[in-house]
Coordinates of C-alpha atoms in Angstrom, one line a residue:
X111 CA -89.7 -11.1 72.0
X112 CA -89.2 -7.4 72.0
X113 CA -92.4 -7.0 70.0
X114 CA -94.3 -8.8 72.7
X115 CA -92.9 -6.5 75.4
X116 CA -93.7 -3.4 73.2
X117 CA -97.3 -4.7 72.6
X118 CA -97.8 -5.3 76.3
X119 CA -96.6 -1.8 77.1
X120 CA -99.1 -0.3 74.5
X121 CA -101.9 -2.4 75.9
X122 CA -101.2 -1.3 79.5
X123 CA -100.8 2.3 78.5
X124 CA -104.1 2.2 76.5
X125 CA -106.0 0.6 79.4
X126 CA -104.8 3.0 82.1
X127 CA -104.5 6.3 80.0
X128 CA -107.8 7.7 81.3
X129 CA -106.7 7.0 84.9
X130 CA -103.4 8.8 84.3
X131 CA -105.4 11.7 82.9
X132 CA -107.5 11.9 86.1
X133 CA -104.4 11.6 88.4
X134 CA -102.5 14.3 86.5
X135 CA -105.4 16.7 86.5
X136 CA -106.0 16.1 90.2
X137 CA -102.3 16.6 91.0
X138 CA -102.1 19.8 89.0
X139 CA -105.3 21.2 90.6
X140 CA -104.2 20.2 94.1
X141 CA -100.7 21.7 93.6
X142 CA -102.2 25.0 92.5
X143 CA -104.9 25.1 95.2
X144 CA -107.8 24.7 92.8
X145 CA -111.1 22.9 93.3
X146 CA -111.7 20.1 90.8
X147 CA -114.9 18.1 90.7
X148 CA -117.5 16.8 88.2
X149 CA -120.0 19.5 89.1
X150 CA -118.7 22.0 86.7
X151 CA -115.8 24.3 85.7
X152 CA -114.1 26.1 88.6
X153 CA -111.5 28.8 87.9
X154 CA -107.9 27.5 88.2
X155 CA -105.3 30.2 87.4
X156 CA -101.9 28.7 86.6
X157 CA -99.3 31.1 85.3
X158 CA -101.9 33.9 84.8
X159 CA -104.0 31.6 82.6
X160 CA -107.3 30.0 83.6
X161 CA -106.8 26.2 83.1
X162 CA -110.1 25.2 84.8
X163 CA -111.7 23.9 81.6
X164 CA -108.6 22.0 80.6
X165 CA -108.4 20.3 84.0
X166 CA -112.1 19.4 84.0
X167 CA -111.7 17.9 80.5
X168 CA -108.8 15.8 81.7
X169 CA -110.8 14.8 84.8
X170 CA -113.8 13.8 82.7
X171 CA -111.6 11.6 80.5
X172 CA -111.6 9.2 83.4
X173 CA -115.0 8.0 82.3
X174 CA -113.3 6.5 79.2
X175 CA -112.0 3.8 81.6
X176 CA -115.4 2.2 81.3
X177 CA -114.3 1.3 77.7
X178 CA -110.5 1.1 77.9
X179 CA -110.2 -1.2 80.9
X180 CA -112.4 -4.0 79.4
X181 CA -110.8 -3.5 76.0
X182 CA -107.3 -3.6 77.6
X183 CA -108.3 -6.9 79.4
X184 CA -109.4 -8.5 76.1
X185 CA -106.3 -7.3 74.3
X186 CA -104.2 -8.7 77.2
X187 CA -105.9 -12.1 76.8
X188 CA -105.2 -12.0 73.1
X189 CA -101.6 -11.1 73.8
X190 CA -101.2 -14.0 76.2
X191 CA -102.7 -16.5 73.6
X192 CA -100.3 -15.1 70.9
X193 CA -97.3 -15.3 73.2
X194 CA -98.1 -18.9 74.2
X195 CA -98.7 -19.9 70.6
X196 CA -95.4 -18.3 69.6
X197 CA -93.5 -20.0 72.3
X198 CA -95.0 -23.4 71.5
X199 CA -94.3 -23.0 67.8
X200 CA -90.7 -21.9 68.5
X201 CA -90.2 -24.9 70.8
X202 CA -91.5 -27.3 68.2
X203 CA -89.3 -25.7 65.5
X204 CA -86.2 -26.1 67.6
X205 CA -87.0 -29.7 68.4
X206 CA -87.5 -30.4 64.7
X207 CA -84.2 -28.7 63.8
X208 CA -82.4 -30.7 66.6
X209 CA -83.9 -34.0 65.3
X210 CA -82.8 -33.2 61.7
X211 CA -79.3 -32.4 62.8
X212 CA -78.8 -35.7 64.7

């Protein structure tokens, strides 16, 4: 069952990774008093280095949600089917073993 939990964690992380990128970029920009929007690169000096382009790239990665959220939903449905199939087969195997032992 650990593999199912790990697979679910990977599916969720894959689906929301672009959202996390947007949230992190927005938080960094806000914490440093920078302007961040889709209109273009704005200077954002953090530690004497301009990170405006990096933050804008992280912000634009949010558009990947148009692909990762539906793909994550499909992967989640496949995960549910696999989990149910595994539980049903395990239940049947235990019943068969119990019947053979009695």
